[in-house]
Amino acid sequence: MKYYLTTPIYYVNAAPHIGHAYTTIAADTISRFKTMQGYDVVLTTGTDEHGQKIERSAEAAGKTPQELTDIVSEEFRKQWEVLGLKIDRFQRTTSPQHADVVRDLFTRCLEKGYIYKGSYTGQYCVSDELYVNDAKPGDPCPECGRITETVTEENYFFKLSDFTEKIIQFHEANPEFLQPDTRRNEVLAFLRQGLNDLSISRTTIKWGIPLPVEGNHVFYVWFDALTTYKSAVEGQQLDGEPLWPADLHLIGKEILRFHAIFWPAFLMAAEYPLPKRIYAHGWLLFENEKMSKSKGNLVRATPIVNLIGTDALRYFLLREVVFGKDGSFSYDAVIQRYNADLANGLGNLASRTLAMIKQYRDGVIPGPADYEIGETITRYVDAFEKFDFSHGLEVIWAFISWADGYIVEQAPWKLAKNPDAQKRLDETLYTAAETLRIVTALVYPVIPQSAAKIWAQLGMTQPIESVRLADLKWGQLPVGQKIGEVTGIFPRLDLKTTVEKLWELEAAEKERQAALLGKAKVPIQPIAETIGIDDFGKVDLRVGMVKSAEAVKNADKLLHLKIDIGEAQPRTIVAGIAKAYKPEDLIGRKVVIVANLAPRKLKGIESQGMIVAASLEGGSPVLAGFLENIEIGARLK
């Protein structure tokens, strides 16, 4: 049986960080688990390399788009090698073979009447690669809060509006298609508002795949990128079965709509099979904020791998964070979980069990002993089938805890001194060793390198990767088998010194990546069209004081502000500055607002103007302010 799963196709405007590693480690774990279930697994990842952001990033780095994408794509390849991940297909969107599949999808949709030529004049957010249909010039993007750009261009459009009811019916008829359930509910709520047709081409950029109908259009990023899942295995079979459709798309929740709405619509239009399942996990939060390039709070995986090993990172991410929900990340938490579960838990069980067999039985497995473990394996499999890795590992560690208690209760160090208790000693040592064997097999998908080492120390000759869960039963550890050389797998770590060293390595890795990408200058948005003094005079800029500030519900980038500009009542302003400023730090601050901007609604709140801030491409907004004291309500001229 084949099992084809994919990670997101990672965008190359930044080098890989721990957020990328999180998704790909989870995919690798699923791949190993499904292999243990008897599936022939193919895991695809890759890099998304087209679009305006890449053009601008390349220009800022003093490189061509192709040079930049070559460098960053190779960084992703190397990262997966450093992490020891088993990647079967690595697909780049700059591959000629990928371009052929994108054009095929377009042609099929065009022939079936789902694509038409039109024009677009409106606001566009470069950062999110997003058209903001209801925005006006000068309005911020509702997703990131950056000021949108006005674009006018000829486009090809996909009739996404034709698929509103079809996709609603599909999700309702196939509740397992999109998980967790909270994500499916979000998508259904969005769909019930109705879908607008989608621009799928651009003429204002050159860095993209040309459309097959005319040369001045290139494909818009999502029509291009999503097709990677199919192009990576186009025409390929496994065991006589086509690899497409995918059995699982594993994604982060921030790209949920593209995968759960756009992608199914494209495939439906072309009459291609849909993927069988999409699972959208949560974010890794650092100091309670999502890691992102714009906030500069990214953490890289390489320092952890180089200092304490990839398995420490894998275990932490899958045990500490409930998959599907947001979870906190910190170096302190990684080390504490490592010491508690790996060093004191599995590592301690392995070292004490094998050391006693070496000491009391000259390194030969004694026994046997009977025990029933069916419920443990069943509960573990049930959890991993649902991608509830944290609970599955909790089940295994409960088994480890039982074994530790059993050893203490039986006290083999006492039995060894009693000539009449040798059979009981044999049974005790066998029970501990067989528990270790089963635990090691079960944790292999999560910590494969460490599991392979323990497996070898047990003297097992069957490769651990060939173990199948259906065959894993108590009593398969051969009596009389000679164990291997016993060495510690998880030495305890000093929290303070290890965390300090990790931060040093993180700083060095950040500098290495910056040098690699040639971050010599920051991209600056082009100067807008020249205006006359009369045009400038139409903009009424006023000094205001922030009277209150609070987060906007279900919008992690927006703040709801009340700003006094000398009128009878404070103005309501919705601003995309929540990632840069805490609400409590804004109270009493003097700011500049555009007072005569037409009101518009953001997340259901009418914003009566716009706060003035500055930011470079990819940077955080900085509010305009004053060095001298200035009266509230004063007009800027």
Short mmCIF file of C-alpha atoms in Angstrom, two decimals, residues 123-502:
data_model
loop_
_atom_site.label_atom_id
_atom_site.label_comp_id
_atom_site.label_asym_id
_atom_site.label_seq_id
_atom_site.Cartn_x
_atom_site.Cartn_y
_atom_site.Cartn_z
CA GLN A 123 -4.90 47.31 -3.49
CA TYR A 124 -2.24 44.63 -3.19
CA CYS A 125 -0.13 43.53 -0.22
CA VAL A 126 3.34 42.49 -1.37
CA SER A 127 4.21 40.93 2.00
CA ASP A 128 1.26 38.52 1.96
CA GLU A 129 1.07 38.18 -1.86
CA LEU A 130 -2.59 39.14 -1.42
CA TYR A 131 -5.13 41.26 -3.28
CA VAL A 132 -7.23 43.23 -0.75
CA ASN A 133 -10.48 43.58 -2.65
CA ASP A 134 -12.28 45.99 -0.33
CA ALA A 135 -9.29 48.22 0.47
CA LYS A 136 -8.77 51.81 -0.70
CA PRO A 137 -5.46 53.55 -1.51
CA GLY A 138 -3.48 54.02 1.67
CA ASP A 139 -5.39 51.33 3.56
CA PRO A 140 -3.48 48.71 5.54
CA CYS A 141 -3.56 45.03 4.72
CA PRO A 142 -6.07 43.25 7.03
CA GLU A 143 -3.64 40.38 7.46
CA CYS A 144 -0.35 42.11 8.33
CA GLY A 145 -1.23 45.79 8.75
CA ARG A 146 1.28 47.04 6.17
CA ILE A 147 0.13 49.72 3.74
CA THR A 148 -1.17 48.21 0.52
CA GLU A 149 0.00 49.26 -2.94
CA THR A 150 -2.33 50.30 -5.75
CA VAL A 151 -1.95 48.12 -8.82
CA THR A 152 -3.65 48.20 -12.20
CA GLU A 153 -3.03 45.28 -14.50
CA GLU A 154 -4.51 42.76 -16.84
CA ASN A 155 -5.01 39.35 -15.21
CA TYR A 156 -6.33 35.90 -15.86
CA PHE A 157 -8.95 34.98 -13.27
CA PHE A 158 -10.06 31.61 -11.94
CA LYS A 159 -13.82 31.30 -11.34
CA LEU A 160 -13.47 30.53 -7.66
CA SER A 161 -16.97 31.89 -7.05
CA ASP A 162 -18.37 28.90 -8.97
CA PHE A 163 -17.03 26.56 -6.31
CA THR A 164 -18.47 28.03 -3.11
CA GLU A 165 -21.30 25.51 -2.73
CA LYS A 166 -19.28 22.62 -4.18
CA ILE A 167 -16.51 23.02 -1.61
CA ILE A 168 -18.97 23.54 1.25
CA GLN A 169 -20.73 20.32 0.28
CA PHE A 170 -17.42 18.51 -0.04
CA HIS A 171 -16.25 19.53 3.45
CA GLU A 172 -19.61 18.65 4.98
CA ALA A 173 -19.67 15.25 3.27
CA ASN A 174 -16.01 14.52 4.16
CA PRO A 175 -15.40 15.74 7.73
CA GLU A 176 -12.09 13.84 7.93
CA PHE A 177 -10.70 15.71 4.91
CA LEU A 178 -9.64 18.74 6.97
CA GLN A 179 -8.44 18.34 10.55
CA PRO A 180 -8.47 19.33 13.36
CA ASP A 181 -12.20 20.07 13.50
CA THR A 182 -11.56 23.69 14.55
CA ARG A 183 -9.82 24.31 11.20
CA ARG A 184 -12.71 22.79 9.26
CA ASN A 185 -15.15 25.03 11.12
CA GLU A 186 -13.03 28.10 10.26
CA VAL A 187 -13.01 27.20 6.58
CA LEU A 188 -16.75 26.52 6.45
CA ALA A 189 -17.47 29.87 8.11
CA PHE A 190 -15.30 31.61 5.54
CA LEU A 191 -16.91 29.73 2.63
CA ARG A 192 -20.42 30.67 3.73
CA GLN A 193 -19.53 34.35 3.21
CA GLY A 194 -19.13 33.54 -0.50
CA LEU A 195 -16.00 33.39 -2.65
CA ASN A 196 -14.72 35.95 -5.15
CA ASP A 197 -12.98 35.04 -8.37
CA LEU A 198 -9.22 34.74 -7.98
CA SER A 199 -6.49 36.43 -10.01
CA ILE A 200 -4.00 33.74 -11.05
CA SER A 201 -1.60 35.75 -13.22
CA ARG A 202 0.51 38.90 -13.02
CA THR A 203 1.98 41.18 -15.68
CA THR A 204 3.87 43.55 -13.37
CA ILE A 205 6.47 40.96 -12.36
CA LYS A 206 8.75 38.77 -14.46
CA TRP A 207 9.95 36.17 -11.95
CA GLY A 208 7.44 33.39 -12.49
CA ILE A 209 6.25 30.69 -14.89
CA PRO A 210 4.91 32.17 -18.15
CA LEU A 211 1.33 31.28 -19.00
CA PRO A 212 0.94 29.06 -22.08
CA VAL A 213 -1.42 31.56 -23.72
CA GLU A 214 0.70 34.73 -23.86
CA GLY A 215 4.19 35.62 -22.80
CA ASN A 216 3.67 38.76 -20.70
CA HIS A 217 1.68 36.93 -18.00
CA VAL A 218 3.27 34.82 -15.29
CA PHE A 219 1.44 32.60 -12.83
CA TYR A 220 0.44 34.08 -9.49
CA VAL A 221 2.17 32.36 -6.61
CA TRP A 222 -0.59 30.10 -5.26
CA PHE A 223 -1.65 28.55 -8.59
CA ASP A 224 2.04 27.79 -9.08
CA ALA A 225 3.03 26.67 -5.56
CA LEU A 226 0.11 24.40 -4.75
CA THR A 227 0.66 22.41 -7.93
CA THR A 228 4.05 21.33 -6.54
CA TYR A 229 2.38 18.54 -4.58
CA LYS A 230 1.26 17.00 -7.84
CA SER A 231 4.28 17.84 -9.99
CA ALA A 232 6.62 16.16 -7.48
CA VAL A 233 5.09 12.75 -8.31
CA GLU A 234 3.57 13.41 -11.72
CA GLY A 235 3.17 10.15 -13.63
CA GLN A 236 4.85 8.10 -10.89
CA GLN A 237 3.53 4.87 -9.40
CA LEU A 238 4.33 2.74 -6.38
CA ASP A 239 3.37 -0.92 -6.26
CA GLY A 240 1.30 -0.34 -9.41
CA GLU A 241 -0.68 2.48 -7.76
CA PRO A 242 -0.42 6.15 -8.86
CA LEU A 243 1.20 8.31 -6.19
CA TRP A 244 -1.29 11.11 -6.77
CA PRO A 245 -3.59 11.86 -4.99
CA ALA A 246 -1.71 12.62 -1.80
CA ASP A 247 -2.84 10.79 1.32
CA LEU A 248 -1.91 13.75 3.52
CA HIS A 249 -0.99 17.43 3.16
CA LEU A 250 0.65 18.57 6.41
CA ILE A 251 0.55 22.38 6.72
CA GLY A 252 0.66 25.27 9.19
CA LYS A 253 -2.65 26.94 9.97
CA GLU A 254 -1.61 30.26 8.40
CA ILE A 255 -1.94 28.75 4.88
CA LEU A 256 -5.16 26.90 5.62
CA ARG A 257 -7.49 28.67 3.16
CA PHE A 258 -5.15 28.21 0.22
CA HIS A 259 -5.03 24.45 0.78
CA ALA A 260 -8.61 23.84 1.89
CA ILE A 261 -10.33 26.14 -0.64
CA PHE A 262 -8.11 27.19 -3.57
CA TRP A 263 -6.39 23.83 -4.10
CA PRO A 264 -9.56 21.68 -4.06
CA ALA A 265 -11.21 24.18 -6.44
CA PHE A 266 -8.32 24.03 -8.92
CA LEU A 267 -8.37 20.23 -8.87
CA MET A 268 -12.14 20.03 -9.16
CA ALA A 269 -12.06 22.37 -12.16
CA ALA A 270 -9.40 20.25 -13.88
CA GLU A 271 -11.21 17.03 -12.87
CA TYR A 272 -8.18 15.70 -11.02
CA PRO A 273 -8.48 13.67 -7.78
CA LEU A 274 -8.34 15.65 -4.55
CA PRO A 275 -5.90 14.86 -1.73
CA LYS A 276 -7.37 12.54 0.88
CA ARG A 277 -6.57 14.60 3.96
CA ILE A 278 -5.23 17.98 5.10
CA TYR A 279 -3.96 18.53 8.63
CA ALA A 280 -3.19 22.09 9.78
CA HIS A 281 -1.07 22.34 12.91
CA GLY A 282 -0.61 25.37 15.15
CA TRP A 283 2.26 27.80 15.61
CA LEU A 284 5.37 27.70 17.72
CA LEU A 285 5.26 30.72 20.02
CA PHE A 286 8.38 32.38 21.37
CA GLU A 287 7.70 34.59 24.40
CA ASN A 288 3.99 34.21 23.58
CA GLU A 289 4.42 35.53 20.03
CA LYS A 290 4.47 33.65 16.73
CA MET A 291 7.97 33.35 15.35
CA SER A 292 8.33 35.38 12.18
CA LYS A 293 10.94 37.05 10.01
CA SER A 294 9.30 40.47 10.44
CA LYS A 295 9.58 40.38 14.25
CA GLY A 296 13.16 39.10 14.14
CA ASN A 297 12.43 36.44 16.77
CA LEU A 298 13.26 33.38 14.67
CA VAL A 299 15.11 30.45 16.24
CA ARG A 300 17.11 28.03 14.12
CA ALA A 301 17.24 24.26 14.56
CA THR A 302 20.95 23.83 13.81
CA PRO A 303 22.30 25.06 17.20
CA ILE A 304 20.18 22.51 19.08
CA VAL A 305 21.18 19.70 16.72
CA ASN A 306 24.88 20.54 16.95
CA LEU A 307 24.90 20.79 20.75
CA ILE A 308 22.49 18.11 22.01
CA GLY A 309 21.34 16.20 18.93
CA THR A 310 18.37 16.17 16.59
CA ASP A 311 16.41 13.67 18.70
CA ALA A 312 16.27 16.11 21.63
CA LEU A 313 14.58 18.63 19.36
CA ARG A 314 12.26 16.05 17.77
CA TYR A 315 11.15 14.74 21.14
CA PHE A 316 10.53 18.19 22.59
CA LEU A 317 8.44 19.41 19.65
CA LEU A 318 6.24 16.31 19.54
CA ARG A 319 5.91 15.77 23.30
CA GLU A 320 5.68 19.33 24.60
CA VAL A 321 3.32 20.71 21.94
CA VAL A 322 -0.12 19.20 21.37
CA PHE A 323 -0.11 18.80 17.61
CA GLY A 324 -2.78 20.97 16.02
CA LYS A 325 -2.60 23.64 18.73
CA ASP A 326 -0.18 26.51 19.32
CA GLY A 327 2.71 25.67 21.60
CA SER A 328 5.46 27.55 23.40
CA PHE A 329 9.13 27.14 22.56
CA SER A 330 12.14 28.09 24.64
CA TYR A 331 15.64 26.71 25.12
CA ASP A 332 14.94 26.33 28.85
CA ALA A 333 11.91 24.14 28.15
CA VAL A 334 13.88 21.99 25.68
CA ILE A 335 16.60 21.25 28.24
CA GLN A 336 14.14 20.63 31.08
CA ARG A 337 12.12 18.18 28.96
CA TYR A 338 15.32 16.49 27.78
CA ASN A 339 16.60 15.95 31.33
CA ALA A 340 13.25 14.83 32.74
CA ASP A 341 12.10 12.45 29.98
CA LEU A 342 15.14 11.39 28.00
CA ALA A 343 17.99 11.44 30.51
CA ASN A 344 16.01 10.46 33.64
CA GLY A 345 13.39 8.40 31.80
CA LEU A 346 14.32 6.36 28.75
CA GLY A 347 18.06 6.87 29.15
CA ASN A 348 18.00 5.75 32.77
CA LEU A 349 15.91 2.64 31.98
CA ALA A 350 18.33 1.66 29.21
CA SER A 351 21.53 2.20 31.18
CA ARG A 352 20.41 0.49 34.40
CA THR A 353 18.80 -2.48 32.61
CA LEU A 354 21.76 -3.17 30.34
CA ALA A 355 24.30 -2.54 33.10
CA MET A 356 22.59 -5.12 35.35
CA ILE A 357 22.49 -7.71 32.56
CA LYS A 358 26.19 -7.15 32.00
CA GLN A 359 26.97 -7.31 35.71
CA TYR A 360 24.73 -10.19 36.78
CA ARG A 361 24.50 -12.29 33.60
CA ASP A 362 27.75 -11.50 31.80
CA GLY A 363 25.92 -9.52 29.10
CA VAL A 364 23.60 -12.38 28.09
CA ILE A 365 19.80 -11.93 28.02
CA PRO A 366 18.27 -14.21 30.72
CA GLY A 367 14.67 -15.23 31.17
CA PRO A 368 12.04 -15.39 29.83
CA ALA A 369 9.08 -13.82 31.68
CA ASP A 370 5.43 -13.35 30.76
CA TYR A 371 3.68 -9.99 30.54
CA GLU A 372 0.73 -8.55 28.59
CA ILE A 373 1.34 -5.28 26.72
CA GLY A 374 -1.46 -5.21 24.12
CA GLU A 375 -3.20 -2.17 25.58
CA THR A 376 -0.02 -0.08 25.55
CA ILE A 377 0.63 -0.65 21.85
CA THR A 378 -3.05 -0.16 20.96
CA ARG A 379 -3.26 3.17 22.78
CA TYR A 380 0.01 4.33 21.21
CA VAL A 381 -1.16 3.43 17.69
CA ASP A 382 -4.56 5.08 18.21
CA ALA A 383 -2.87 8.32 19.31
CA PHE A 384 -0.38 8.41 16.45
CA GLU A 385 -3.11 7.63 13.89
CA LYS A 386 -4.76 10.88 15.05
CA PHE A 387 -1.38 12.70 15.01
CA ASP A 388 -1.74 13.11 18.77
CA PHE A 389 1.97 12.57 19.25
CA SER A 390 2.05 14.10 22.73
CA HIS A 391 -0.50 11.61 24.09
CA GLY A 392 1.14 8.69 22.29
CA LEU A 393 4.48 9.54 23.90
CA GLU A 394 2.75 9.94 27.25
CA VAL A 395 1.52 6.34 26.88
CA ILE A 396 5.07 5.12 26.21
CA TRP A 397 6.53 7.07 29.13
CA ALA A 398 3.89 5.61 31.43
CA PHE A 399 5.22 2.19 30.38
CA ILE A 400 8.77 3.38 31.14
CA SER A 401 7.62 4.61 34.55
CA TRP A 402 6.00 1.23 35.23
CA ALA A 403 9.27 -0.53 34.33
CA ASP A 404 11.27 1.74 36.65
CA GLY A 405 8.86 1.00 39.49
CA TYR A 406 8.98 -2.71 38.72
CA ILE A 407 12.79 -2.74 38.92
CA VAL A 408 12.73 -0.91 42.27
CA GLU A 409 10.09 -3.31 43.62
CA GLN A 410 11.97 -6.44 42.51
CA ALA A 411 15.37 -5.06 43.62
CA PRO A 412 17.58 -7.21 41.36
CA TRP A 413 20.67 -6.03 43.26
CA LYS A 414 19.27 -7.92 46.25
CA LEU A 415 18.13 -10.93 44.22
CA ALA A 416 21.65 -11.28 42.83
CA LYS A 417 22.93 -12.01 46.32
CA ASN A 418 20.36 -14.75 46.99
CA PRO A 419 21.15 -18.16 45.41
CA ASP A 420 17.48 -19.17 45.73
CA ALA A 421 16.24 -16.12 43.80
CA GLN A 422 18.15 -16.59 40.55
CA LYS A 423 15.08 -17.55 38.50
CA ARG A 424 13.28 -14.51 39.78
CA LEU A 425 16.33 -12.40 38.91
CA ASP A 426 16.26 -13.80 35.37
CA GLU A 427 12.58 -12.93 35.04
CA THR A 428 13.16 -9.43 36.40
CA LEU A 429 16.03 -8.70 34.04
CA TYR A 430 14.14 -10.13 31.07
CA THR A 431 11.04 -8.08 31.88
CA ALA A 432 13.10 -4.88 32.07
CA ALA A 433 15.00 -5.68 28.85
CA GLU A 434 11.89 -6.70 26.91
CA THR A 435 10.11 -3.55 28.04
CA LEU A 436 13.11 -1.58 26.80
CA ARG A 437 13.00 -3.37 23.44
CA ILE A 438 9.31 -2.62 22.90
CA VAL A 439 9.65 0.98 24.08
CA THR A 440 12.60 1.48 21.75
CA ALA A 441 10.63 0.20 18.76
CA LEU A 442 7.67 2.46 19.60
CA VAL A 443 9.77 5.62 19.99
CA TYR A 444 11.72 4.99 16.80
CA PRO A 445 9.50 7.27 14.62
CA VAL A 446 10.13 10.17 17.03
CA ILE A 447 13.79 9.68 18.05
CA PRO A 448 15.19 7.40 15.33
CA GLN A 449 18.91 7.95 15.95
CA SER A 450 18.74 7.31 19.70
CA ALA A 451 16.36 4.36 19.25
CA ALA A 452 18.78 2.73 16.81
CA LYS A 453 21.61 3.05 19.36
CA ILE A 454 19.57 1.45 22.18
CA TRP A 455 18.42 -1.27 19.75
CA ALA A 456 22.04 -2.12 18.98
CA GLN A 457 22.97 -2.15 22.67
CA LEU A 458 20.22 -4.73 23.22
CA GLY A 459 22.06 -6.90 20.68
CA MET A 460 19.21 -6.87 18.15
CA THR A 461 20.30 -7.89 14.67
CA GLN A 462 17.06 -7.02 12.86
CA PRO A 463 17.29 -3.40 11.62
CA ILE A 464 14.98 -1.30 13.75
CA GLU A 465 13.52 0.43 10.67
CA SER A 466 12.21 -2.95 9.48
CA VAL A 467 10.11 -3.55 12.61
CA ARG A 468 6.37 -3.70 11.91
CA LEU A 469 3.85 -2.74 14.58
CA ALA A 470 1.55 -5.66 13.75
CA ASP A 471 4.38 -8.07 14.59
CA LEU A 472 5.50 -6.35 17.80
CA LYS A 473 4.66 -8.67 20.67
CA TRP A 474 5.94 -9.52 24.11
CA GLY A 475 8.53 -12.29 24.33
CA GLN A 476 10.42 -11.69 21.08
CA LEU A 477 13.68 -10.73 22.78
CA PRO A 478 15.82 -13.88 22.32
CA VAL A 479 16.97 -15.50 25.54
CA GLY A 480 20.72 -16.07 25.36
CA GLN A 481 21.31 -13.09 23.07
CA LYS A 482 24.50 -11.17 23.80
CA ILE A 483 24.01 -7.47 24.38
CA GLY A 484 26.23 -4.85 22.72
CA GLU A 485 28.56 -2.33 24.24
CA VAL A 486 26.72 -0.26 26.87
CA THR A 487 27.16 3.52 26.61
CA GLY A 488 25.04 6.42 27.85
CA ILE A 489 22.57 7.76 25.29
CA PHE A 490 21.22 10.87 27.03
CA PRO A 491 23.76 12.46 29.41
CA ARG A 492 22.21 15.02 31.74
CA LEU A 493 22.69 18.66 30.78
CA ASP A 494 23.31 21.68 32.97
CA LEU A 495 20.43 24.04 32.26
CA LYS A 496 22.23 27.38 32.62
CA THR A 497 25.40 26.60 30.70
CA THR A 498 23.59 24.70 27.94
CA VAL A 499 21.09 27.52 27.32
CA GLU A 500 23.90 30.10 27.25
CA LYS A 501 25.80 28.03 24.70
CA LEU A 502 22.65 27.61 22.58
#
